[in-house]
Amino acid sequence: MSRSIKEFSLHYDPINESNTFTTGDIVEGRVVLEVTKEIKVDSFFVKLRGDANVRWTEGSGDDKTTYSDHERYFKLKQYFIQKSSKRGKREKNATLVEGETYGPVIRPGSHVFPFRFQLPQQNMPPSFEGNHGWVKYVLMVKLSRRWKPTSTKYTELTFVLRNDGSNDHFLQPQSGTQDKKMKLFGSGKMSMTVTSEKTGYMQGETIRVFVDIDNSSSRDVRLKYSLKQQQMFIAGRSINAGFKHIIKETRDRIPSGEKSKCIVDMMLPRDLTVTIENCRIIKVQYQLKISLGLSFASNPAVIFPVVILPTDQQCPPWQGLPRGFQPYSPPQPSLMPYPGELPPPTSGLYPNLYTPSVLPHPGAAAGVYPNPHAVQSGFHPAPSAPVYDPNQSTK
């Protein structure tokens, strides 16, 4: 920073306790500039941008290939001081916001320059940072002088999706049944019916599923359940994808010839990344899997998609249980019985859980999950996520 500039800072006003913003919100703040002597300014402006970016490298040596892509959602710009040659002219890919206009000479002392933006009313993905990409909403101020280094400051805003009441499908329960007839290493058959309370859950909430097991086989089985996250980074036709388990547990044994009804509760981390479906180059999805563990045989499983929402968009729980969901006598050890009868779940909800407009690819809701073109071996190693460059795509 120049010796003539004593302070150059950027501040915005939080609008809620969580310090988040969403579609249509007003972003207000100020730039504080304190100078020790008179300076002449060529250009002085503040801007707010929303962008997504992906970048990763595969191979090594001569076979090394870098993949990247970028998506811009908006760029808003408010000038405090603008070059006379540019006044009244439009700027490519930028929306100019009117504000107070100041002269090119700034006298000694402390000066406050207020700004005000309104976030666009459009469908934009939430803030995100992953192994190979990010979605960021950045507030930046830039002061340019002739023959002097440019002074720049920036800060990030946390953008979340708005709950506008149009996501009623998040409240719908899901139900699925899986049967297995033993052929090798056993005889008889087993069946499992799984019902979840709903489709959408907020960060920190508990996923509750009801499992009805009839083990009429000659084998003992164990109930297993997991919640798996998939992140996909897309650059043209290239996809870098990987999985990680958020929750993975095994419950008590269900002996041969016995039945069991139990409730499985899975508490979600409060900092869990929310689902991202509305970004062209980044997807974050979740898969809930309930299975019966068998040695030397394939495990029958029921798989549901799950949507993770921000903490301020809680979906009320589904007020119902499968009909006749009573504990068998005696109940299995450590399996939580749920007393009472309640109406049956609505049928026909699975697999059509998402609106077609937000599906990452045809058939995703029907269990073609993840994308068959995605890499299945886990996230590719990377030293860090792509670093935000304030000078990237600024023109």
PDB file of N, CA, C and O in Angstrom, residues 73-147:
ATOM      1  N   TYR A  73     -22.378 -15.921 -12.512  1.00  0.00           N
ATOM      2  CA  TYR A  73     -23.791 -15.698 -12.259  1.00  0.00           C
ATOM      3  C   TYR A  73     -24.160 -14.222 -12.359  1.00  0.00           C
ATOM      4  O   TYR A  73     -25.247 -13.899 -12.841  1.00  0.00           O
ATOM      5  N   PHE A  74     -23.286 -13.358 -11.920  1.00  0.00           N
ATOM      6  CA  PHE A  74     -23.546 -11.929 -12.042  1.00  0.00           C
ATOM      7  C   PHE A  74     -22.271 -11.156 -11.704  1.00  0.00           C
ATOM      8  O   PHE A  74     -21.349 -11.682 -11.077  1.00  0.00           O
ATOM      9  N   LYS A  75     -22.225  -9.898 -12.143  1.00  0.00           N
ATOM     10  CA  LYS A  75     -21.198  -8.957 -11.702  1.00  0.00           C
ATOM     11  C   LYS A  75     -21.845  -7.576 -11.604  1.00  0.00           C
ATOM     12  O   LYS A  75     -22.280  -7.017 -12.600  1.00  0.00           O
ATOM     13  N   LEU A  76     -21.923  -7.063 -10.388  1.00  0.00           N
ATOM     14  CA  LEU A  76     -22.478  -5.735 -10.119  1.00  0.00           C
ATOM     15  C   LEU A  76     -21.339  -4.790  -9.768  1.00  0.00           C
ATOM     16  O   LEU A  76     -20.429  -5.162  -9.020  1.00  0.00           O
ATOM     17  N   LYS A  77     -21.410  -3.581 -10.266  1.00  0.00           N
ATOM     18  CA  LYS A  77     -20.288  -2.646 -10.098  1.00  0.00           C
ATOM     19  C   LYS A  77     -20.809  -1.242  -9.799  1.00  0.00           C
ATOM     20  O   LYS A  77     -21.715  -0.758 -10.488  1.00  0.00           O
ATOM     21  N   GLN A  78     -20.257  -0.642  -8.759  1.00  0.00           N
ATOM     22  CA  GLN A  78     -20.612   0.738  -8.402  1.00  0.00           C
ATOM     23  C   GLN A  78     -19.349   1.581  -8.358  1.00  0.00           C
ATOM     24  O   GLN A  78     -18.422   1.281  -7.605  1.00  0.00           O
ATOM     25  N   TYR A  79     -19.333   2.626  -9.179  1.00  0.00           N
ATOM     26  CA  TYR A  79     -18.180   3.519  -9.226  1.00  0.00           C
ATOM     27  C   TYR A  79     -18.311   4.648  -8.209  1.00  0.00           C
ATOM     28  O   TYR A  79     -19.374   5.242  -8.057  1.00  0.00           O
ATOM     29  N   PHE A  80     -17.212   4.914  -7.518  1.00  0.00           N
ATOM     30  CA  PHE A  80     -17.103   6.141  -6.730  1.00  0.00           C
ATOM     31  C   PHE A  80     -16.441   7.220  -7.589  1.00  0.00           C
ATOM     32  O   PHE A  80     -16.873   8.366  -7.601  1.00  0.00           O
ATOM     33  N   ILE A  81     -15.397   6.820  -8.293  1.00  0.00           N
ATOM     34  CA  ILE A  81     -14.688   7.709  -9.215  1.00  0.00           C
ATOM     35  C   ILE A  81     -14.459   6.925 -10.498  1.00  0.00           C
ATOM     36  O   ILE A  81     -13.892   5.837 -10.478  1.00  0.00           O
ATOM     37  N   GLN A  82     -14.904   7.492 -11.623  1.00  0.00           N
ATOM     38  CA  GLN A  82     -14.762   6.815 -12.906  1.00  0.00           C
ATOM     39  C   GLN A  82     -14.034   7.722 -13.891  1.00  0.00           C
ATOM     40  O   GLN A  82     -14.214   8.936 -13.885  1.00  0.00           O
ATOM     41  N   LYS A  83     -13.226   7.086 -14.725  1.00  0.00           N
ATOM     42  CA  LYS A  83     -12.526   7.858 -15.757  1.00  0.00           C
ATOM     43  C   LYS A  83     -13.544   8.576 -16.637  1.00  0.00           C
ATOM     44  O   LYS A  83     -14.567   8.008 -17.011  1.00  0.00           O
ATOM     45  N   SER A  84     -13.255   9.816 -16.965  1.00  0.00           N
ATOM     46  CA  SER A  84     -14.181  10.611 -17.771  1.00  0.00           C
ATOM     47  C   SER A  84     -14.431   9.966 -19.136  1.00  0.00           C
ATOM     48  O   SER A  84     -15.529  10.054 -19.689  1.00  0.00           O
ATOM     49  N   SER A  85     -13.441   9.247 -19.660  1.00  0.00           N
ATOM     50  CA  SER A  85     -13.581   8.627 -20.977  1.00  0.00           C
ATOM     51  C   SER A  85     -14.552   7.451 -20.954  1.00  0.00           C
ATOM     52  O   SER A  85     -15.037   7.021 -22.002  1.00  0.00           O
ATOM     53  N   LYS A  86     -14.834   6.901 -19.755  1.00  0.00           N
ATOM     54  CA  LYS A  86     -15.716   5.750 -19.648  1.00  0.00           C
ATOM     55  C   LYS A  86     -17.105   6.098 -19.132  1.00  0.00           C
ATOM     56  O   LYS A  86     -17.977   5.237 -19.067  1.00  0.00           O
ATOM     57  N   ARG A  87     -17.314   7.340 -18.772  1.00  0.00           N
ATOM     58  CA  ARG A  87     -18.611   7.709 -18.211  1.00  0.00           C
ATOM     59  C   ARG A  87     -19.710   7.580 -19.248  1.00  0.00           C
ATOM     60  O   ARG A  87     -19.559   7.989 -20.395  1.00  0.00           O
ATOM     61  N   GLY A  88     -20.817   6.979 -18.809  1.00  0.00           N
ATOM     62  CA  GLY A  88     -21.953   6.808 -19.694  1.00  0.00           C
ATOM     63  C   GLY A  88     -21.852   5.607 -20.613  1.00  0.00           C
ATOM     64  O   GLY A  88     -22.767   5.365 -21.401  1.00  0.00           O
ATOM     65  N   LYS A  89     -20.772   4.854 -20.514  1.00  0.00           N
ATOM     66  CA  LYS A  89     -20.591   3.688 -21.373  1.00  0.00           C
ATOM     67  C   LYS A  89     -20.912   2.402 -20.609  1.00  0.00           C
ATOM     68  O   LYS A  89     -20.681   2.299 -19.411  1.00  0.00           O
ATOM     69  N   ARG A  90     -21.420   1.423 -21.344  1.00  0.00           N
ATOM     70  CA  ARG A  90     -21.715   0.132 -20.737  1.00  0.00           C
ATOM     71  C   ARG A  90     -20.445  -0.695 -20.637  1.00  0.00           C
ATOM     72  O   ARG A  90     -19.501  -0.505 -21.400  1.00  0.00           O
ATOM     73  N   GLU A  91     -20.426  -1.590 -19.663  1.00  0.00           N
ATOM     74  CA  GLU A  91     -19.288  -2.478 -19.499  1.00  0.00           C
ATOM     75  C   GLU A  91     -19.726  -3.906 -19.777  1.00  0.00           C
ATOM     76  O   GLU A  91     -20.784  -4.344 -19.323  1.00  0.00           O
ATOM     77  N   LYS A  92     -18.909  -4.647 -20.507  1.00  0.00           N
ATOM     78  CA  LYS A  92     -19.241  -6.003 -20.894  1.00  0.00           C
ATOM     79  C   LYS A  92     -19.383  -6.901 -19.671  1.00  0.00           C
ATOM     80  O   LYS A  92     -18.545  -6.889 -18.786  1.00  0.00           O
ATOM     81  N   ASN A  93     -20.478  -7.668 -19.636  1.00  0.00           N
ATOM     82  CA  ASN A  93     -20.734  -8.656 -18.580  1.00  0.00           C
ATOM     83  C   ASN A  93     -20.801  -8.048 -17.177  1.00  0.00           C
ATOM     84  O   ASN A  93     -20.516  -8.715 -16.192  1.00  0.00           O
ATOM     85  N   ALA A  94     -21.155  -6.764 -17.090  1.00  0.00           N
ATOM     86  CA  ALA A  94     -21.268  -6.108 -15.784  1.00  0.00           C
ATOM     87  C   ALA A  94     -22.499  -5.223 -15.757  1.00  0.00           C
ATOM     88  O   ALA A  94     -22.851  -4.596 -16.762  1.00  0.00           O
ATOM     89  N   THR A  95     -23.154  -5.205 -14.598  1.00  0.00           N
ATOM     90  CA  THR A  95     -24.284  -4.314 -14.397  1.00  0.00           C
ATOM     91  C   THR A  95     -23.816  -3.149 -13.542  1.00  0.00           C
ATOM     92  O   THR A  95     -23.364  -3.341 -12.407  1.00  0.00           O
ATOM     93  N   LEU A  96     -23.894  -1.941 -14.094  1.00  0.00           N
ATOM     94  CA  LEU A  96     -23.445  -0.765 -13.354  1.00  0.00           C
ATOM     95  C   LEU A  96     -24.554  -0.281 -12.438  1.00  0.00           C
ATOM     96  O   LEU A  96     -25.712  -0.172 -12.826  1.00  0.00           O
ATOM     97  N   VAL A  97     -24.177  -0.016 -11.199  1.00  0.00           N
ATOM     98  CA  VAL A  97     -25.107   0.459 -10.184  1.00  0.00           C
ATOM     99  C   VAL A  97     -24.787   1.915  -9.892  1.00  0.00           C
ATOM    100  O   VAL A  97     -23.629   2.272  -9.641  1.00  0.00           O
ATOM    101  N   GLU A  98     -25.807   2.758  -9.925  1.00  0.00           N
ATOM    102  CA  GLU A  98     -25.589   4.180  -9.674  1.00  0.00           C
ATOM    103  C   GLU A  98     -25.288   4.423  -8.204  1.00  0.00           C
ATOM    104  O   GLU A  98     -25.882   3.817  -7.318  1.00  0.00           O
ATOM    105  N   GLY A  99     -24.356   5.310  -7.955  1.00  0.00           N
ATOM    106  CA  GLY A  99     -24.003   5.696  -6.590  1.00  0.00           C
ATOM    107  C   GLY A  99     -23.523   7.134  -6.591  1.00  0.00           C
ATOM    108  O   GLY A  99     -23.594   7.825  -7.606  1.00  0.00           O
ATOM    109  N   GLU A 100     -23.027   7.590  -5.458  1.00  0.00           N
ATOM    110  CA  GLU A 100     -22.505   8.951  -5.396  1.00  0.00           C
ATOM    111  C   GLU A 100     -21.252   9.075  -6.249  1.00  0.00           C
ATOM    112  O   GLU A 100     -20.423   8.177  -6.284  1.00  0.00           O
ATOM    113  N   THR A 101     -21.114  10.160  -6.953  1.00  0.00           N
ATOM    114  CA  THR A 101     -19.950  10.399  -7.796  1.00  0.00           C
ATOM    115  C   THR A 101     -19.060  11.436  -7.124  1.00  0.00           C
ATOM    116  O   THR A 101     -19.515  12.503  -6.710  1.00  0.00           O
ATOM    117  N   TYR A 102     -17.801  11.107  -7.017  1.00  0.00           N
ATOM    118  CA  TYR A 102     -16.850  11.994  -6.358  1.00  0.00           C
ATOM    119  C   TYR A 102     -15.834  12.487  -7.376  1.00  0.00           C
ATOM    120  O   TYR A 102     -15.594  11.852  -8.408  1.00  0.00           O
ATOM    121  N   GLY A 103     -15.212  13.601  -7.052  1.00  0.00           N
ATOM    122  CA  GLY A 103     -14.188  14.136  -7.932  1.00  0.00           C
ATOM    123  C   GLY A 103     -12.923  13.299  -7.882  1.00  0.00           C
ATOM    124  O   GLY A 103     -12.738  12.492  -6.962  1.00  0.00           O
ATOM    125  N   PRO A 104     -12.012  13.458  -8.843  1.00  0.00           N
ATOM    126  CA  PRO A 104     -10.815  12.622  -8.920  1.00  0.00           C
ATOM    127  C   PRO A 104      -9.759  12.933  -7.865  1.00  0.00           C
ATOM    128  O   PRO A 104      -8.809  12.170  -7.716  1.00  0.00           O
ATOM    129  N   VAL A 105      -9.922  14.020  -7.145  1.00  0.00           N
ATOM    130  CA  VAL A 105      -8.931  14.406  -6.135  1.00  0.00           C
ATOM    131  C   VAL A 105      -9.494  14.129  -4.741  1.00  0.00           C
ATOM    132  O   VAL A 105     -10.591  14.573  -4.401  1.00  0.00           O
ATOM    133  N   ILE A 106      -8.737  13.374  -3.949  1.00  0.00           N
ATOM    134  CA  ILE A 106      -9.136  13.074  -2.574  1.00  0.00           C
ATOM    135  C   ILE A 106      -8.183  13.768  -1.630  1.00  0.00           C
ATOM    136  O   ILE A 106      -6.963  13.574  -1.687  1.00  0.00           O
ATOM    137  N   ARG A 107      -8.726  14.611  -0.769  1.00  0.00           N
ATOM    138  CA  ARG A 107      -7.909  15.436   0.127  1.00  0.00           C
ATOM    139  C   ARG A 107      -7.496  14.652   1.372  1.00  0.00           C
ATOM    140  O   ARG A 107      -8.089  13.608   1.682  1.00  0.00           O
ATOM    141  N   PRO A 108      -6.512  15.126   2.102  1.00  0.00           N
ATOM    142  CA  PRO A 108      -6.046  14.430   3.312  1.00  0.00           C
ATOM    143  C   PRO A 108      -7.176  14.258   4.327  1.00  0.00           C
ATOM    144  O   PRO A 108      -8.057  15.110   4.449  1.00  0.00           O
ATOM    145  N   GLY A 109      -7.164  13.119   5.040  1.00  0.00           N
ATOM    146  CA  GLY A 109      -8.176  12.845   6.042  1.00  0.00           C
ATOM    147  C   GLY A 109      -8.810  11.484   5.816  1.00  0.00           C
ATOM    148  O   GLY A 109      -8.405  10.712   4.950  1.00  0.00           O
ATOM    149  N   SER A 110      -9.836  11.190   6.618  1.00  0.00           N
ATOM    150  CA  SER A 110     -10.536   9.912   6.545  1.00  0.00           C
ATOM    151  C   SER A 110     -11.854  10.106   5.806  1.00  0.00           C
ATOM    152  O   SER A 110     -12.618  11.025   6.116  1.00  0.00           O
ATOM    153  N   HIS A 111     -12.122   9.240   4.839  1.00  0.00           N
ATOM    154  CA  HIS A 111     -13.309   9.363   3.993  1.00  0.00           C
ATOM    155  C   HIS A 111     -14.063   8.032   3.979  1.00  0.00           C
ATOM    156  O   HIS A 111     -13.457   6.964   3.977  1.00  0.00           O
ATOM    157  N   VAL A 112     -15.394   8.112   3.972  1.00  0.00           N
ATOM    158  CA  VAL A 112     -16.250   6.925   3.945  1.00  0.00           C
ATOM    159  C   VAL A 112     -17.084   6.958   2.663  1.00  0.00           C
ATOM    160  O   VAL A 112     -17.767   7.947   2.385  1.00  0.00           O
ATOM    161  N   PHE A 113     -17.016   5.875   1.902  1.00  0.00           N
ATOM    162  CA  PHE A 113     -17.735   5.760   0.636  1.00  0.00           C
ATOM    163  C   PHE A 113     -18.773   4.641   0.759  1.00  0.00           C
ATOM    164  O   PHE A 113     -18.425   3.463   0.778  1.00  0.00           O
ATOM    165  N   PRO A 114     -20.064   4.975   0.848  1.00  0.00           N
ATOM    166  CA  PRO A 114     -21.102   3.939   1.008  1.00  0.00           C
ATOM    167  C   PRO A 114     -21.445   3.273  -0.325  1.00  0.00           C
ATOM    168  O   PRO A 114     -21.335   3.875  -1.392  1.00  0.00           O
ATOM    169  N   PHE A 115     -21.858   2.010  -0.241  1.00  0.00           N
ATOM    170  CA  PHE A 115     -22.308   1.297  -1.435  1.00  0.00           C
ATOM    171  C   PHE A 115     -23.532   0.463  -1.086  1.00  0.00           C
ATOM    172  O   PHE A 115     -23.799   0.158   0.087  1.00  0.00           O
ATOM    173  N   ARG A 116     -24.253   0.060  -2.140  1.00  0.00           N
ATOM    174  CA  ARG A 116     -25.481  -0.727  -1.948  1.00  0.00           C
ATOM    175  C   ARG A 116     -25.729  -1.569  -3.195  1.00  0.00           C
ATOM    176  O   ARG A 116     -25.774  -1.037  -4.312  1.00  0.00           O
ATOM    177  N   PHE A 117     -25.889  -2.883  -3.013  1.00  0.00           N
ATOM    178  CA  PHE A 117     -26.209  -3.797  -4.104  1.00  0.00           C
ATOM    179  C   PHE A 117     -27.424  -4.628  -3.717  1.00  0.00           C
ATOM    180  O   PHE A 117     -27.673  -4.870  -2.537  1.00  0.00           O
ATOM    181  N   GLN A 118     -28.140  -5.108  -4.736  1.00  0.00           N
ATOM    182  CA  GLN A 118     -29.187  -6.094  -4.512  1.00  0.00           C
ATOM    183  C   GLN A 118     -28.821  -7.354  -5.284  1.00  0.00           C
ATOM    184  O   GLN A 118     -28.566  -7.313  -6.488  1.00  0.00           O
ATOM    185  N   LEU A 119     -28.777  -8.488  -4.571  1.00  0.00           N
ATOM    186  CA  LEU A 119     -28.461  -9.760  -5.224  1.00  0.00           C
ATOM    187  C   LEU A 119     -29.554 -10.116  -6.226  1.00  0.00           C
ATOM    188  O   LEU A 119     -30.737  -9.897  -5.961  1.00  0.00           O
ATOM    189  N   PRO A 120     -29.189 -10.649  -7.374  1.00  0.00           N
ATOM    190  CA  PRO A 120     -30.174 -10.934  -8.421  1.00  0.00           C
ATOM    191  C   PRO A 120     -31.227 -11.951  -7.986  1.00  0.00           C
ATOM    192  O   PRO A 120     -30.960 -12.832  -7.167  1.00  0.00           O
ATOM    193  N   GLN A 121     -32.405 -11.814  -8.572  1.00  0.00           N
ATOM    194  CA  GLN A 121     -33.492 -12.775  -8.330  1.00  0.00           C
ATOM    195  C   GLN A 121     -33.352 -13.909  -9.341  1.00  0.00           C
ATOM    196  O   GLN A 121     -34.076 -13.985 -10.328  1.00  0.00           O
ATOM    197  N   GLN A 122     -32.391 -14.783  -9.102  1.00  0.00           N
ATOM    198  CA  GLN A 122     -32.189 -15.903 -10.016  1.00  0.00           C
ATOM    199  C   GLN A 122     -31.707 -17.120  -9.241  1.00  0.00           C
ATOM    200  O   GLN A 122     -31.293 -17.010  -8.076  1.00  0.00           O
ATOM    201  N   ASN A 123     -31.767 -18.277  -9.877  1.00  0.00           N
ATOM    202  CA  ASN A 123     -31.432 -19.541  -9.238  1.00  0.00           C
ATOM    203  C   ASN A 123     -29.922 -19.736  -9.240  1.00  0.00           C
ATOM    204  O   ASN A 123     -29.343 -20.146 -10.250  1.00  0.00           O
ATOM    205  N   MET A 124     -29.274 -19.452  -8.112  1.00  0.00           N
ATOM    206  CA  MET A 124     -27.821 -19.540  -8.009  1.00  0.00           C
ATOM    207  C   MET A 124     -27.430 -20.558  -6.943  1.00  0.00           C
ATOM    208  O   MET A 124     -28.114 -20.698  -5.938  1.00  0.00           O
ATOM    209  N   PRO A 125     -26.327 -21.279  -7.141  1.00  0.00           N
ATOM    210  CA  PRO A 125     -25.900 -22.290  -6.157  1.00  0.00           C
ATOM    211  C   PRO A 125     -25.367 -21.647  -4.891  1.00  0.00           C
ATOM    212  O   PRO A 125     -24.919 -20.488  -4.909  1.00  0.00           O
ATOM    213  N   PRO A 126     -25.372 -22.372  -3.779  1.00  0.00           N
ATOM    214  CA  PRO A 126     -24.853 -21.833  -2.518  1.00  0.00           C
ATOM    215  C   PRO A 126     -23.331 -21.783  -2.521  1.00  0.00           C
ATOM    216  O   PRO A 126     -22.666 -22.430  -3.345  1.00  0.00           O
ATOM    217  N   SER A 127     -22.773 -21.026  -1.605  1.00  0.00           N
ATOM    218  CA  SER A 127     -21.322 -20.967  -1.434  1.00  0.00           C
ATOM    219  C   SER A 127     -20.786 -22.364  -1.157  1.00  0.00           C
ATOM    220  O   SER A 127     -21.387 -23.142  -0.413  1.00  0.00           O
ATOM    221  N   PHE A 128     -19.621 -22.657  -1.743  1.00  0.00           N
ATOM    222  CA  PHE A 128     -19.069 -24.007  -1.628  1.00  0.00           C
ATOM    223  C   PHE A 128     -17.572 -23.970  -1.922  1.00  0.00           C
ATOM    224  O   PHE A 128     -17.107 -23.184  -2.749  1.00  0.00           O
ATOM    225  N   GLU A 129     -16.815 -24.835  -1.225  1.00  0.00           N
ATOM    226  CA  GLU A 129     -15.405 -25.020  -1.543  1.00  0.00           C
ATOM    227  C   GLU A 129     -15.065 -26.500  -1.407  1.00  0.00           C
ATOM    228  O   GLU A 129     -15.260 -27.100  -0.355  1.00  0.00           O
ATOM    229  N   GLY A 130     -14.593 -27.098  -2.493  1.00  0.00           N
ATOM    230  CA  GLY A 130     -14.267 -28.508  -2.513  1.00  0.00           C
ATOM    231  C   GLY A 130     -12.850 -28.750  -2.982  1.00  0.00           C
ATOM    232  O   GLY A 130     -12.061 -27.812  -3.146  1.00  0.00           O
ATOM    233  N   ASN A 131     -12.527 -30.024  -3.219  1.00  0.00           N
ATOM    234  CA  ASN A 131     -11.167 -30.395  -3.601  1.00  0.00           C
ATOM    235  C   ASN A 131     -10.734 -29.775  -4.919  1.00  0.00           C
ATOM    236  O   ASN A 131      -9.564 -29.434  -5.100  1.00  0.00           O
ATOM    237  N   HIS A 132     -11.656 -29.663  -5.844  1.00  0.00           N
ATOM    238  CA  HIS A 132     -11.274 -29.222  -7.186  1.00  0.00           C
ATOM    239  C   HIS A 132     -12.138 -28.077  -7.713  1.00  0.00           C
ATOM    240  O   HIS A 132     -12.174 -27.850  -8.926  1.00  0.00           O
ATOM    241  N   GLY A 133     -12.823 -27.377  -6.834  1.00  0.00           N
ATOM    242  CA  GLY A 133     -13.645 -26.272  -7.319  1.00  0.00           C
ATOM    243  C   GLY A 133     -14.326 -25.522  -6.196  1.00  0.00           C
ATOM    244  O   GLY A 133     -14.308 -25.941  -5.041  1.00  0.00           O
ATOM    245  N   TRP A 134     -14.939 -24.407  -6.561  1.00  0.00           N
ATOM    246  CA  TRP A 134     -15.620 -23.586  -5.567  1.00  0.00           C
ATOM    247  C   TRP A 134     -16.744 -22.786  -6.208  1.00  0.00           C
ATOM    248  O   TRP A 134     -16.772 -22.571  -7.427  1.00  0.00           O
ATOM    249  N   VAL A 135     -17.681 -22.354  -5.353  1.00  0.00           N
ATOM    250  CA  VAL A 135     -18.687 -21.354  -5.703  1.00  0.00           C
ATOM    251  C   VAL A 135     -18.510 -20.222  -4.702  1.00  0.00           C
ATOM    252  O   VAL A 135     -18.602 -20.443  -3.489  1.00  0.00           O
ATOM    253  N   LYS A 136     -18.231 -19.022  -5.201  1.00  0.00           N
ATOM    254  CA  LYS A 136     -17.942 -17.906  -4.295  1.00  0.00           C
ATOM    255  C   LYS A 136     -18.681 -16.644  -4.731  1.00  0.00           C
ATOM    256  O   LYS A 136     -18.875 -16.386  -5.926  1.00  0.00           O
ATOM    257  N   TYR A 137     -19.057 -15.862  -3.697  1.00  0.00           N
ATOM    258  CA  TYR A 137     -19.690 -14.566  -3.890  1.00  0.00           C
ATOM    259  C   TYR A 137     -18.769 -13.548  -3.215  1.00  0.00           C
ATOM    260  O   TYR A 137     -18.644 -13.540  -1.987  1.00  0.00           O
ATOM    261  N   VAL A 138     -18.107 -12.743  -4.031  1.00  0.00           N
ATOM    262  CA  VAL A 138     -16.985 -11.928  -3.557  1.00  0.00           C
ATOM    263  C   VAL A 138     -17.295 -10.452  -3.725  1.00  0.00           C
ATOM    264  O   VAL A 138     -17.720  -9.987  -4.793  1.00  0.00           O
ATOM    265  N   LEU A 139     -17.064  -9.724  -2.658  1.00  0.00           N
ATOM    266  CA  LEU A 139     -17.170  -8.273  -2.647  1.00  0.00           C
ATOM    267  C   LEU A 139     -15.755  -7.704  -2.717  1.00  0.00           C
ATOM    268  O   LEU A 139     -14.889  -8.085  -1.917  1.00  0.00           O
ATOM    269  N   MET A 140     -15.510  -6.806  -3.667  1.00  0.00           N
ATOM    270  CA  MET A 140     -14.154  -6.310  -3.901  1.00  0.00           C
ATOM    271  C   MET A 140     -14.166  -4.803  -4.155  1.00  0.00           C
ATOM    272  O   MET A 140     -15.086  -4.280  -4.786  1.00  0.00           O
ATOM    273  N   VAL A 141     -13.145  -4.123  -3.665  1.00  0.00           N
ATOM    274  CA  VAL A 141     -12.963  -2.710  -3.952  1.00  0.00           C
ATOM    275  C   VAL A 141     -11.586  -2.518  -4.582  1.00  0.00           C
ATOM    276  O   VAL A 141     -10.619  -3.188  -4.204  1.00  0.00           O
ATOM    277  N   LYS A 142     -11.505  -1.630  -5.565  1.00  0.00           N
ATOM    278  CA  LYS A 142     -10.244  -1.405  -6.278  1.00  0.00           C
ATOM    279  C   LYS A 142     -10.053   0.085  -6.511  1.00  0.00           C
ATOM    280  O   LYS A 142     -10.969   0.782  -6.978  1.00  0.00           O
ATOM    281  N   LEU A 143      -8.870   0.572  -6.177  1.00  0.00           N
ATOM    282  CA  LEU A 143      -8.503   1.974  -6.357  1.00  0.00           C
ATOM    283  C   LEU A 143      -7.262   2.040  -7.241  1.00  0.00           C
ATOM    284  O   LEU A 143      -6.232   1.436  -6.918  1.00  0.00           O
ATOM    285  N   SER A 144      -7.364   2.767  -8.356  1.00  0.00           N
ATOM    286  CA  SER A 144      -6.259   2.857  -9.316  1.00  0.00           C
ATOM    287  C   SER A 144      -5.797   4.302  -9.455  1.00  0.00           C
ATOM    288  O   SER A 144      -6.620   5.233  -9.551  1.00  0.00           O
ATOM    289  N   ARG A 145      -4.464   4.456  -9.457  1.00  0.00           N
ATOM    290  CA  ARG A 145      -3.846   5.780  -9.666  1.00  0.00           C
ATOM    291  C   ARG A 145      -2.749   5.658 -10.712  1.00  0.00           C
ATOM    292  O   ARG A 145      -2.111   4.622 -10.847  1.00  0.00           O
ATOM    293  N   ARG A 146      -2.543   6.734 -11.425  1.00  0.00           N
ATOM    294  CA  ARG A 146      -1.512   6.716 -12.444  1.00  0.00           C
ATOM    295  C   ARG A 146      -0.130   6.602 -11.809  1.00  0.00           C
ATOM    296  O   ARG A 146       0.177   7.289 -10.841  1.00  0.00           O
ATOM    297  N   TRP A 147       0.680   5.677 -12.358  1.00  0.00           N
ATOM    298  CA  TRP A 147       2.053   5.444 -11.922  1.00  0.00           C
ATOM    299  C   TRP A 147       2.165   4.903 -10.497  1.00  0.00           C
ATOM    300  O   TRP A 147       3.235   4.936  -9.893  1.00  0.00           O
TER     301      TRP A 147
END
